Amino acid sequence: RLAPFITTINQPPSVTAGELELHLHPRATVDCLPGVASYVGADISAGVVSSGMATTDKLTLFLDVGTNGETAVGTGEWLLTCACSAGPAFEGAGVEHGMRATTGAIEEVWVHSQTHAPTYRVIGGGKPTGICGSGLIALLAELFITGVVDRSGNLVRGAGSEGRGARVRDGEHGAEYVVAWAEETAHGCDIVLTKVDIDNLLRAKAAIYAGYTVLCQSVGVDPADVEQVLIGGAFGQYINIEKAIQIGLLPDLPWERFQFLGNTSVKGAYMALLSRDARAQVADAAAKLTYVELSADNSFYDCFTSALFLPHTEIGRFPSVQAVLENGRNEEHVGEMQPEGVVA
């Protein structure tokens, strides 16, 4: 082992179920799909194939919005990949009232630009227990667009002074925004978003943004040149595109360029299980993927630092967000939601 986190092999050999003491026929073959590097495993190799990225002519960005933030850029002719080490904030970890996308999680939020009062939707209906990743993205975007959070991620004190008093208040960990009062929640405690939470979310989105930006720059293209964005992972299918763009997580592209594909790694594994050709395609994709080690790339740190703002230090990279900030938005349709689990 020459350095931490260096894989011994990227393609484990085939073994039998008996050798692994699995509860299957002892002579059943167990195969592992090939990985690429220490932080980019077989889930990306399989995802690149199941998403169609390995055979497309379009300049494609493939994102797995998760803890490692695995990313790939390329076409059927060439592929680059990296891992962004985004951390678990978008999965609810490291956030005061973060949780997984299960019953009781706030999954979508709207904030009124005048009162700064939130309206939210809860998975499964009923009272909320916490906020899942999609809800955190939506909440941060709404607070930013309505002026409750500034471009540096600071909460503006005194915002939302209707009824119960200011939504932004001093909490145990500094300033915090009250998403739901205690009587609205399942556990009888206020659900809040703290300044520490916001900082964790900013670091996560900045890492992902910097990752795909570095990959694009390394081949002389800009994220604006990407022709399609394929979002994999179980969490990815719940992301609100508009709000992910508003916080600077996704590139500011026309919405029709985005596709949510669900769990592409599982789909790729199923394909490989049922087809030898598909298994060969995954092996070819793994061999074609060129790994970029971001920790050894100085430009990553520059891109990361620039992305620690909402949506970015250079707001011109996000023209649609700049337009909303300058011209305001139409509040007429804000908060028009599905009836189930909606609290206003």
mmCIF file of C-alpha atoms in Angstrom:
data_model
loop_
_atom_site.group_PDB
_atom_site.id
_atom_site.type_symbol
_atom_site.label_atom_id
_atom_site.label_comp_id
_atom_site.label_asym_id
_atom_site.label_seq_id
_atom_site.Cartn_x
_atom_site.Cartn_y
_atom_site.Cartn_z
ATOM 1 C CA ARG A 1 0.000 0.000 0.000
ATOM 2 C CA LEU A 2 1.884 3.057 -1.274
ATOM 3 C CA ALA A 3 -0.523 5.782 -0.121
ATOM 4 C CA PRO A 4 -3.857 6.051 1.705
ATOM 5 C CA PHE A 5 -6.942 5.106 -0.271
ATOM 6 C CA ILE A 6 -5.103 3.592 -3.224
ATOM 7 C CA THR A 7 -6.929 0.505 -4.441
ATOM 8 C CA THR A 8 -5.041 -2.760 -4.718
ATOM 9 C CA ILE A 9 -7.046 -3.727 -7.801
ATOM 10 C CA ASN A 10 -9.902 -2.134 -9.735
ATOM 11 C CA GLN A 11 -11.209 -5.418 -11.135
ATOM 12 C CA PRO A 12 -11.630 -8.155 -8.515
ATOM 13 C CA PRO A 13 -11.541 -11.707 -9.912
ATOM 14 C CA SER A 14 -14.630 -13.861 -10.258
ATOM 15 C CA VAL A 15 -15.328 -16.095 -7.277
ATOM 16 C CA THR A 16 -18.026 -18.573 -6.338
ATOM 17 C CA ALA A 17 -20.816 -18.095 -3.855
ATOM 18 C CA GLY A 18 -19.353 -20.973 -1.862
ATOM 19 C CA GLU A 19 -16.046 -19.162 -1.424
ATOM 20 C CA LEU A 20 -17.894 -16.161 0.007
ATOM 21 C CA GLU A 21 -20.224 -18.329 2.091
ATOM 22 C CA LEU A 22 -23.284 -16.766 0.498
ATOM 23 C CA HIS A 23 -26.665 -18.435 0.829
ATOM 24 C CA LEU A 24 -26.752 -19.330 -2.858
ATOM 25 C CA HIS A 25 -25.790 -22.352 -4.908
ATOM 26 C CA PRO A 26 -22.121 -22.848 -3.974
ATOM 27 C CA ARG A 27 -21.052 -22.940 -7.630
ATOM 28 C CA ALA A 28 -22.881 -19.731 -8.564
ATOM 29 C CA THR A 29 -20.470 -17.168 -9.994
ATOM 30 C CA VAL A 30 -20.063 -13.841 -8.226
ATOM 31 C CA ASP A 31 -18.618 -11.063 -10.371
ATOM 32 C CA CYS A 32 -17.684 -7.507 -9.418
ATOM 33 C CA LEU A 33 -17.882 -4.815 -12.055
ATOM 34 C CA PRO A 34 -14.656 -2.859 -12.571
ATOM 35 C CA GLY A 35 -13.959 0.410 -10.828
ATOM 36 C CA VAL A 36 -11.807 3.266 -12.060
ATOM 37 C CA ALA A 37 -9.850 4.596 -9.083
ATOM 38 C CA SER A 38 -9.924 4.873 -5.311
ATOM 39 C CA TYR A 39 -12.950 7.173 -5.106
ATOM 40 C CA VAL A 40 -14.601 6.312 -8.419
ATOM 41 C CA GLY A 41 -15.917 2.802 -8.276
ATOM 42 C CA ALA A 42 -17.987 0.411 -10.328
ATOM 43 C CA ASP A 43 -21.135 2.416 -9.639
ATOM 44 C CA ILE A 44 -19.861 5.076 -12.037
ATOM 45 C CA SER A 45 -18.634 2.553 -14.621
ATOM 46 C CA ALA A 46 -22.087 0.955 -14.566
ATOM 47 C CA GLY A 47 -23.837 4.326 -14.524
ATOM 48 C CA VAL A 48 -21.970 5.610 -17.550
ATOM 49 C CA VAL A 49 -23.171 2.575 -19.515
ATOM 50 C CA SER A 50 -26.776 2.437 -18.261
ATOM 51 C CA SER A 51 -27.210 6.188 -18.824
ATOM 52 C CA GLY A 52 -26.111 5.930 -22.450
ATOM 53 C CA MET A 53 -23.221 8.322 -21.886
ATOM 54 C CA ALA A 54 -20.706 5.757 -23.147
ATOM 55 C CA THR A 55 -22.219 5.806 -26.631
ATOM 56 C CA THR A 56 -23.528 9.357 -27.100
ATOM 57 C CA ASP A 57 -22.178 12.003 -29.474
ATOM 58 C CA LYS A 58 -23.318 14.815 -27.154
ATOM 59 C CA LEU A 59 -21.020 16.517 -24.677
ATOM 60 C CA THR A 60 -22.432 15.061 -21.482
ATOM 61 C CA LEU A 61 -22.104 15.766 -17.781
ATOM 62 C CA PHE A 62 -22.942 12.823 -15.516
ATOM 63 C CA LEU A 63 -23.469 13.609 -11.828
ATOM 64 C CA ASP A 64 -24.002 11.409 -8.821
ATOM 65 C CA VAL A 65 -25.050 13.945 -6.182
ATOM 66 C CA GLY A 66 -23.901 12.177 -3.047
ATOM 67 C CA THR A 67 -21.188 12.106 -0.411
ATOM 68 C CA ASN A 68 -18.346 11.453 -2.870
ATOM 69 C CA GLY A 69 -19.870 13.531 -5.661
ATOM 70 C CA GLU A 70 -18.629 11.283 -8.468
ATOM 71 C CA THR A 71 -18.695 13.138 -11.766
ATOM 72 C CA ALA A 72 -17.947 12.323 -15.390
ATOM 73 C CA VAL A 73 -17.672 14.521 -18.470
ATOM 74 C CA GLY A 74 -17.306 13.404 -22.059
ATOM 75 C CA THR A 75 -18.828 11.646 -25.050
ATOM 76 C CA GLY A 76 -18.725 8.150 -26.475
ATOM 77 C CA GLU A 77 -15.195 8.917 -27.687
ATOM 78 C CA TRP A 78 -13.599 10.101 -24.438
ATOM 79 C CA LEU A 79 -14.483 10.258 -20.754
ATOM 80 C CA LEU A 80 -13.027 12.067 -17.743
ATOM 81 C CA THR A 81 -14.067 11.402 -14.168
ATOM 82 C CA CYS A 82 -13.387 12.612 -10.643
ATOM 83 C CA ALA A 83 -14.721 12.457 -7.097
ATOM 84 C CA CYS A 84 -15.480 15.752 -5.374
ATOM 85 C CA SER A 85 -15.705 14.691 -1.706
ATOM 86 C CA ALA A 86 -18.838 16.784 -1.267
ATOM 87 C CA GLY A 87 -19.680 15.369 2.139
ATOM 88 C CA PRO A 88 -23.054 14.126 3.375
ATOM 89 C CA ALA A 89 -24.897 17.456 3.743
ATOM 90 C CA PHE A 90 -27.250 16.760 0.825
ATOM 91 C CA GLU A 91 -28.103 13.449 2.456
ATOM 92 C CA GLY A 92 -29.121 15.242 5.638
ATOM 93 C CA ALA A 93 -25.987 14.572 7.713
ATOM 94 C CA GLY A 94 -24.183 17.466 9.363
ATOM 95 C CA VAL A 95 -27.403 19.496 9.298
ATOM 96 C CA GLU A 96 -29.242 20.292 12.548
ATOM 97 C CA HIS A 97 -32.586 18.896 11.391
ATOM 98 C CA GLY A 98 -31.405 17.010 8.320
ATOM 99 C CA MET A 99 -32.731 13.547 7.565
ATOM 100 C CA ARG A 100 -33.090 11.036 4.749
ATOM 101 C CA ALA A 101 -35.941 11.291 2.270
ATOM 102 C CA THR A 102 -38.440 9.254 4.271
ATOM 103 C CA THR A 103 -41.865 9.858 5.774
ATOM 104 C CA GLY A 104 -41.896 13.094 7.734
ATOM 105 C CA ALA A 105 -39.152 14.832 5.752
ATOM 106 C CA ILE A 106 -39.769 18.283 4.306
ATOM 107 C CA GLU A 107 -38.982 17.742 0.623
ATOM 108 C CA GLU A 108 -39.926 21.098 -0.909
ATOM 109 C CA VAL A 109 -40.105 24.641 0.436
ATOM 110 C CA TRP A 110 -41.402 27.977 -0.835
ATOM 111 C CA VAL A 111 -40.665 31.263 0.957
ATOM 112 C CA HIS A 112 -42.772 34.400 0.446
ATOM 113 C CA SER A 113 -40.649 37.362 -0.628
ATOM 114 C CA GLN A 114 -42.536 39.843 1.566
ATOM 115 C CA THR A 115 -43.343 37.962 4.781
ATOM 116 C CA HIS A 116 -40.485 35.452 4.455
ATOM 117 C CA ALA A 117 -42.893 32.836 5.788
ATOM 118 C CA PRO A 118 -42.324 29.316 4.421
ATOM 119 C CA THR A 119 -44.765 26.932 2.835
ATOM 120 C CA TYR A 120 -43.556 23.348 2.685
ATOM 121 C CA ARG A 121 -44.453 19.865 1.511
ATOM 122 C CA VAL A 122 -43.864 16.815 3.690
ATOM 123 C CA ILE A 123 -43.222 13.297 2.400
ATOM 124 C CA GLY A 124 -46.225 11.179 3.304
ATOM 125 C CA GLY A 125 -48.220 14.152 4.588
ATOM 126 C CA GLY A 126 -48.624 14.928 8.247
ATOM 127 C CA LYS A 127 -46.296 16.852 10.509
ATOM 128 C CA PRO A 128 -42.604 17.204 9.622
ATOM 129 C CA THR A 129 -39.728 15.592 11.490
ATOM 130 C CA GLY A 130 -36.851 17.216 9.604
ATOM 131 C CA ILE A 131 -35.611 18.251 6.158
ATOM 132 C CA CYS A 132 -34.174 15.942 3.479
ATOM 133 C CA GLY A 133 -31.676 16.860 0.764
ATOM 134 C CA SER A 134 -34.146 18.145 -1.823
ATOM 135 C CA GLY A 135 -35.813 20.234 0.873
ATOM 136 C CA LEU A 136 -32.469 21.691 1.955
ATOM 137 C CA ILE A 137 -31.642 22.712 -1.618
ATOM 138 C CA ALA A 138 -35.089 24.270 -2.053
ATOM 139 C CA LEU A 139 -34.944 26.049 1.300
ATOM 140 C CA LEU A 140 -31.495 27.544 0.718
ATOM 141 C CA ALA A 141 -32.498 28.707 -2.774
ATOM 142 C CA GLU A 142 -35.716 30.291 -1.522
ATOM 143 C CA LEU A 143 -33.999 32.056 1.366
ATOM 144 C CA PHE A 144 -31.404 33.423 -1.048
ATOM 145 C CA ILE A 145 -33.846 34.587 -3.712
ATOM 146 C CA THR A 146 -36.070 36.297 -1.125
ATOM 147 C CA GLY A 147 -33.170 38.048 0.601
ATOM 148 C CA VAL A 148 -33.216 36.150 3.891
ATOM 149 C CA VAL A 149 -29.733 34.810 3.100
ATOM 150 C CA ASP A 150 -27.113 36.959 1.389
ATOM 151 C CA ARG A 151 -24.630 35.830 -1.244
ATOM 152 C CA SER A 152 -22.087 34.880 1.424
ATOM 153 C CA GLY A 153 -24.581 32.582 3.128
ATOM 154 C CA ASN A 154 -25.282 34.886 6.066
ATOM 155 C CA LEU A 155 -28.797 35.045 7.499
ATOM 156 C CA VAL A 156 -30.273 38.549 7.555
ATOM 157 C CA ARG A 157 -31.520 39.181 11.079
ATOM 158 C CA GLY A 158 -35.061 40.442 11.562
ATOM 159 C CA ALA A 159 -36.415 38.800 8.401
ATOM 160 C CA GLY A 160 -39.980 37.497 8.451
ATOM 161 C CA SER A 161 -41.536 39.418 11.328
ATOM 162 C CA GLU A 162 -45.130 38.245 10.891
ATOM 163 C CA GLY A 163 -47.146 36.841 13.763
ATOM 164 C CA ARG A 164 -44.773 34.824 15.881
ATOM 165 C CA GLY A 165 -41.902 37.258 15.501
ATOM 166 C CA ALA A 166 -38.808 37.153 13.353
ATOM 167 C CA ARG A 167 -38.136 33.920 11.468
ATOM 168 C CA VAL A 168 -34.421 34.662 11.758
ATOM 169 C CA ARG A 169 -33.278 34.588 15.361
ATOM 170 C CA ASP A 170 -30.277 33.818 17.540
ATOM 171 C CA GLY A 171 -29.954 30.126 18.305
ATOM 172 C CA GLU A 172 -27.504 27.856 20.068
ATOM 173 C CA HIS A 173 -25.203 27.825 17.020
ATOM 174 C CA GLY A 174 -25.692 31.449 15.940
ATOM 175 C CA ALA A 175 -28.310 32.812 13.572
ATOM 176 C CA GLU A 176 -31.019 30.388 12.456
ATOM 177 C CA TYR A 177 -34.181 30.442 10.344
ATOM 178 C CA VAL A 178 -37.319 28.821 11.723
ATOM 179 C CA VAL A 179 -38.826 26.553 9.071
ATOM 180 C CA ALA A 180 -41.563 25.094 11.284
ATOM 181 C CA TRP A 181 -42.699 26.095 14.759
ATOM 182 C CA ALA A 182 -42.857 23.457 17.485
ATOM 183 C CA GLU A 183 -46.636 22.989 17.288
ATOM 184 C CA GLU A 184 -46.350 22.233 13.562
ATOM 185 C CA THR A 185 -43.803 19.423 13.965
ATOM 186 C CA ALA A 186 -44.054 15.740 14.838
ATOM 187 C CA HIS A 187 -41.613 15.984 17.759
ATOM 188 C CA GLY A 188 -42.799 19.247 19.291
ATOM 189 C CA CYS A 189 -39.567 21.159 18.623
ATOM 190 C CA ASP A 190 -38.874 23.976 16.170
ATOM 191 C CA ILE A 191 -37.289 22.856 12.893
ATOM 192 C CA VAL A 192 -34.573 25.332 11.934
ATOM 193 C CA LEU A 193 -31.802 25.933 9.419
ATOM 194 C CA THR A 194 -28.669 27.288 11.091
ATOM 195 C CA LYS A 195 -25.712 29.257 9.777
ATOM 196 C CA VAL A 196 -23.579 26.144 10.347
ATOM 197 C CA ASP A 197 -26.026 24.153 8.195
ATOM 198 C CA ILE A 198 -25.788 26.736 5.432
ATOM 199 C CA ASP A 199 -21.985 26.639 5.509
ATOM 200 C CA ASN A 200 -22.043 22.840 5.178
ATOM 201 C CA LEU A 201 -24.440 23.063 2.233
ATOM 202 C CA LEU A 202 -22.295 25.716 0.550
ATOM 203 C CA ARG A 203 -19.192 23.542 0.880
ATOM 204 C CA ALA A 204 -21.029 20.552 -0.574
ATOM 205 C CA LYS A 205 -22.391 22.406 -3.578
ATOM 206 C CA ALA A 206 -19.076 24.193 -4.134
ATOM 207 C CA ALA A 207 -17.202 20.882 -4.235
ATOM 208 C CA ILE A 208 -19.557 19.428 -6.840
ATOM 209 C CA TYR A 209 -19.515 22.600 -8.940
ATOM 210 C CA ALA A 210 -15.721 22.790 -8.781
ATOM 211 C CA GLY A 211 -15.391 19.130 -9.728
ATOM 212 C CA TYR A 212 -17.281 19.305 -12.998
ATOM 213 C CA THR A 213 -15.820 22.725 -13.798
ATOM 214 C CA VAL A 214 -12.262 21.386 -13.503
ATOM 215 C CA LEU A 215 -13.129 18.421 -15.730
ATOM 216 C CA CYS A 216 -14.581 20.752 -18.356
ATOM 217 C CA GLN A 217 -11.643 23.157 -18.204
ATOM 218 C CA SER A 218 -9.142 20.325 -18.559
ATOM 219 C CA VAL A 219 -10.466 19.642 -22.067
ATOM 220 C CA GLY A 220 -11.013 23.286 -23.004
ATOM 221 C CA VAL A 221 -14.787 23.508 -22.655
ATOM 222 C CA ASP A 222 -17.075 25.473 -20.347
ATOM 223 C CA PRO A 223 -19.968 24.006 -18.328
ATOM 224 C CA ALA A 224 -22.220 26.195 -20.493
ATOM 225 C CA ASP A 225 -21.155 24.059 -23.492
ATOM 226 C CA VAL A 226 -22.603 20.869 -21.979
ATOM 227 C CA GLU A 227 -25.372 19.472 -24.181
ATOM 228 C CA GLN A 228 -26.968 17.188 -21.618
ATOM 229 C CA VAL A 229 -26.741 16.692 -17.856
ATOM 230 C CA LEU A 230 -27.519 13.196 -16.588
ATOM 231 C CA ILE A 231 -28.229 13.023 -12.861
ATOM 232 C CA GLY A 232 -27.954 9.619 -11.244
ATOM 233 C CA GLY A 233 -28.234 8.328 -7.723
ATOM 234 C CA ALA A 234 -31.333 7.654 -5.678
ATOM 235 C CA PHE A 235 -31.304 11.206 -4.317
ATOM 236 C CA GLY A 236 -30.779 12.911 -7.678
ATOM 237 C CA GLN A 237 -34.266 12.242 -9.005
ATOM 238 C CA TYR A 238 -35.824 14.471 -6.326
ATOM 239 C CA ILE A 239 -33.779 17.608 -7.014
ATOM 240 C CA ASN A 240 -35.621 20.728 -8.187
ATOM 241 C CA ILE A 241 -33.575 21.887 -11.197
ATOM 242 C CA GLU A 242 -34.434 25.570 -10.869
ATOM 243 C CA LYS A 243 -33.473 25.717 -7.206
ATOM 244 C CA ALA A 244 -30.315 23.656 -7.679
ATOM 245 C CA ILE A 245 -29.241 26.202 -10.295
ATOM 246 C CA GLN A 246 -30.131 29.097 -7.988
ATOM 247 C CA ILE A 247 -27.697 27.926 -5.300
ATOM 248 C CA GLY A 248 -24.995 27.175 -7.881
ATOM 249 C CA LEU A 249 -25.080 23.397 -7.608
ATOM 250 C CA LEU A 250 -26.039 22.701 -11.237
ATOM 251 C CA PRO A 251 -24.830 24.720 -14.246
ATOM 252 C CA ASP A 252 -27.188 27.397 -15.568
ATOM 253 C CA LEU A 253 -28.465 25.558 -18.629
ATOM 254 C CA PRO A 254 -31.902 25.218 -20.258
ATOM 255 C CA TRP A 255 -34.009 22.805 -18.224
ATOM 256 C CA GLU A 256 -34.584 20.491 -21.164
ATOM 257 C CA ARG A 257 -30.896 19.513 -21.046
ATOM 258 C CA PHE A 258 -31.349 17.837 -17.645
ATOM 259 C CA GLN A 259 -32.410 14.218 -17.198
ATOM 260 C CA PHE A 260 -33.035 12.395 -13.932
ATOM 261 C CA LEU A 261 -32.146 8.728 -14.274
ATOM 262 C CA GLY A 262 -32.568 7.314 -10.777
ATOM 263 C CA ASN A 263 -30.157 4.671 -9.519
ATOM 264 C CA THR A 264 -27.987 4.204 -12.606
ATOM 265 C CA SER A 265 -25.489 1.938 -10.837
ATOM 266 C CA VAL A 266 -28.180 -0.631 -10.033
ATOM 267 C CA LYS A 267 -29.519 -0.399 -13.590
ATOM 268 C CA GLY A 268 -26.012 -1.007 -14.916
ATOM 269 C CA ALA A 269 -25.573 -3.988 -12.608
ATOM 270 C CA TYR A 270 -28.856 -5.487 -13.844
ATOM 271 C CA MET A 271 -27.721 -4.997 -17.437
ATOM 272 C CA ALA A 272 -24.404 -6.722 -16.725
ATOM 273 C CA LEU A 273 -26.180 -9.565 -14.952
ATOM 274 C CA LEU A 274 -28.435 -10.238 -17.930
ATOM 275 C CA SER A 275 -26.053 -9.579 -20.809
ATOM 276 C CA ARG A 276 -22.421 -10.474 -21.477
ATOM 277 C CA ASP A 277 -22.308 -7.637 -24.001
ATOM 278 C CA ALA A 278 -23.391 -5.163 -21.327
ATOM 279 C CA ARG A 279 -20.740 -6.530 -18.985
ATOM 280 C CA ALA A 280 -18.134 -5.967 -21.675
ATOM 281 C CA GLN A 281 -19.435 -2.419 -22.202
ATOM 282 C CA VAL A 282 -18.970 -1.660 -18.503
ATOM 283 C CA ALA A 283 -15.408 -2.982 -18.673
ATOM 284 C CA ASP A 284 -14.738 -0.838 -21.753
ATOM 285 C CA ALA A 285 -16.199 2.231 -20.029
ATOM 286 C CA ALA A 286 -14.036 1.685 -16.950
ATOM 287 C CA ALA A 287 -10.949 1.437 -19.154
ATOM 288 C CA LYS A 288 -11.935 4.555 -21.092
ATOM 289 C CA LEU A 289 -12.605 6.706 -18.023
ATOM 290 C CA THR A 290 -9.575 8.870 -17.241
ATOM 291 C CA TYR A 291 -9.404 9.695 -13.541
ATOM 292 C CA VAL A 292 -8.524 13.251 -12.487
ATOM 293 C CA GLU A 293 -7.200 13.537 -8.922
ATOM 294 C CA LEU A 294 -8.634 16.835 -7.699
ATOM 295 C CA SER A 295 -6.463 16.990 -4.579
ATOM 296 C CA ALA A 296 -3.446 17.330 -6.867
ATOM 297 C CA ASP A 297 -5.065 19.974 -9.089
ATOM 298 C CA ASN A 298 -4.555 23.558 -7.888
ATOM 299 C CA SER A 299 -7.356 24.837 -10.107
ATOM 300 C CA PHE A 300 -9.842 22.809 -8.061
ATOM 301 C CA TYR A 301 -9.196 24.905 -4.969
ATOM 302 C CA ASP A 302 -9.641 28.122 -6.954
ATOM 303 C CA CYS A 303 -12.935 26.872 -8.403
ATOM 304 C CA PHE A 304 -14.066 25.617 -5.001
ATOM 305 C CA THR A 305 -13.371 28.931 -3.266
ATOM 306 C CA SER A 306 -15.180 30.882 -5.983
ATOM 307 C CA ALA A 307 -18.209 28.616 -5.616
ATOM 308 C CA LEU A 308 -18.578 29.184 -1.860
ATOM 309 C CA PHE A 309 -20.983 32.019 -2.647
ATOM 310 C CA LEU A 310 -24.579 32.058 -3.853
ATOM 311 C CA PRO A 311 -24.708 31.159 -6.621
ATOM 312 C CA HIS A 312 -21.030 31.944 -7.385
ATOM 313 C CA THR A 313 -18.485 34.738 -6.994
ATOM 314 C CA GLU A 314 -18.929 35.460 -10.716
ATOM 315 C CA ILE A 315 -22.698 35.783 -10.833
ATOM 316 C CA GLY A 316 -22.527 36.207 -14.608
ATOM 317 C CA ARG A 317 -22.043 32.435 -14.786
ATOM 318 C CA PHE A 318 -25.669 32.149 -13.654
ATOM 319 C CA PRO A 319 -27.609 34.636 -15.831
ATOM 320 C CA SER A 320 -31.040 33.236 -14.975
ATOM 321 C CA VAL A 321 -30.356 33.725 -11.263
ATOM 322 C CA GLN A 322 -28.989 37.204 -11.853
ATOM 323 C CA ALA A 323 -32.181 38.112 -13.731
ATOM 324 C CA VAL A 324 -34.388 36.975 -10.841
ATOM 325 C CA LEU A 325 -32.310 38.916 -8.325
ATOM 326 C CA GLU A 326 -32.436 42.076 -10.436
ATOM 327 C CA ASN A 327 -36.047 41.905 -11.596
ATOM 328 C CA GLY A 328 -37.743 39.936 -8.833
ATOM 329 C CA ARG A 329 -40.066 37.018 -9.409
ATOM 330 C CA ASN A 330 -43.800 36.628 -9.816
ATOM 331 C CA GLU A 331 -45.208 35.680 -6.407
ATOM 332 C CA GLU A 332 -48.610 34.817 -7.867
ATOM 333 C CA HIS A 333 -47.790 31.143 -8.312
ATOM 334 C CA VAL A 334 -45.372 30.701 -5.415
ATOM 335 C CA GLY A 335 -46.718 28.118 -3.030
ATOM 336 C CA GLU A 336 -49.151 26.514 -5.481
ATOM 337 C CA MET A 337 -48.497 22.865 -4.589
ATOM 338 C CA GLN A 338 -49.993 19.462 -4.378
ATOM 339 C CA PRO A 339 -52.427 19.297 -1.457
ATOM 340 C CA GLU A 340 -50.843 16.326 0.318
ATOM 341 C CA GLY A 341 -48.511 17.293 3.134
ATOM 342 C CA VAL A 342 -48.576 21.022 2.401
ATOM 343 C CA VAL A 343 -48.351 23.454 5.306
ATOM 344 C CA ALA A 344 -48.597 27.206 4.775
#
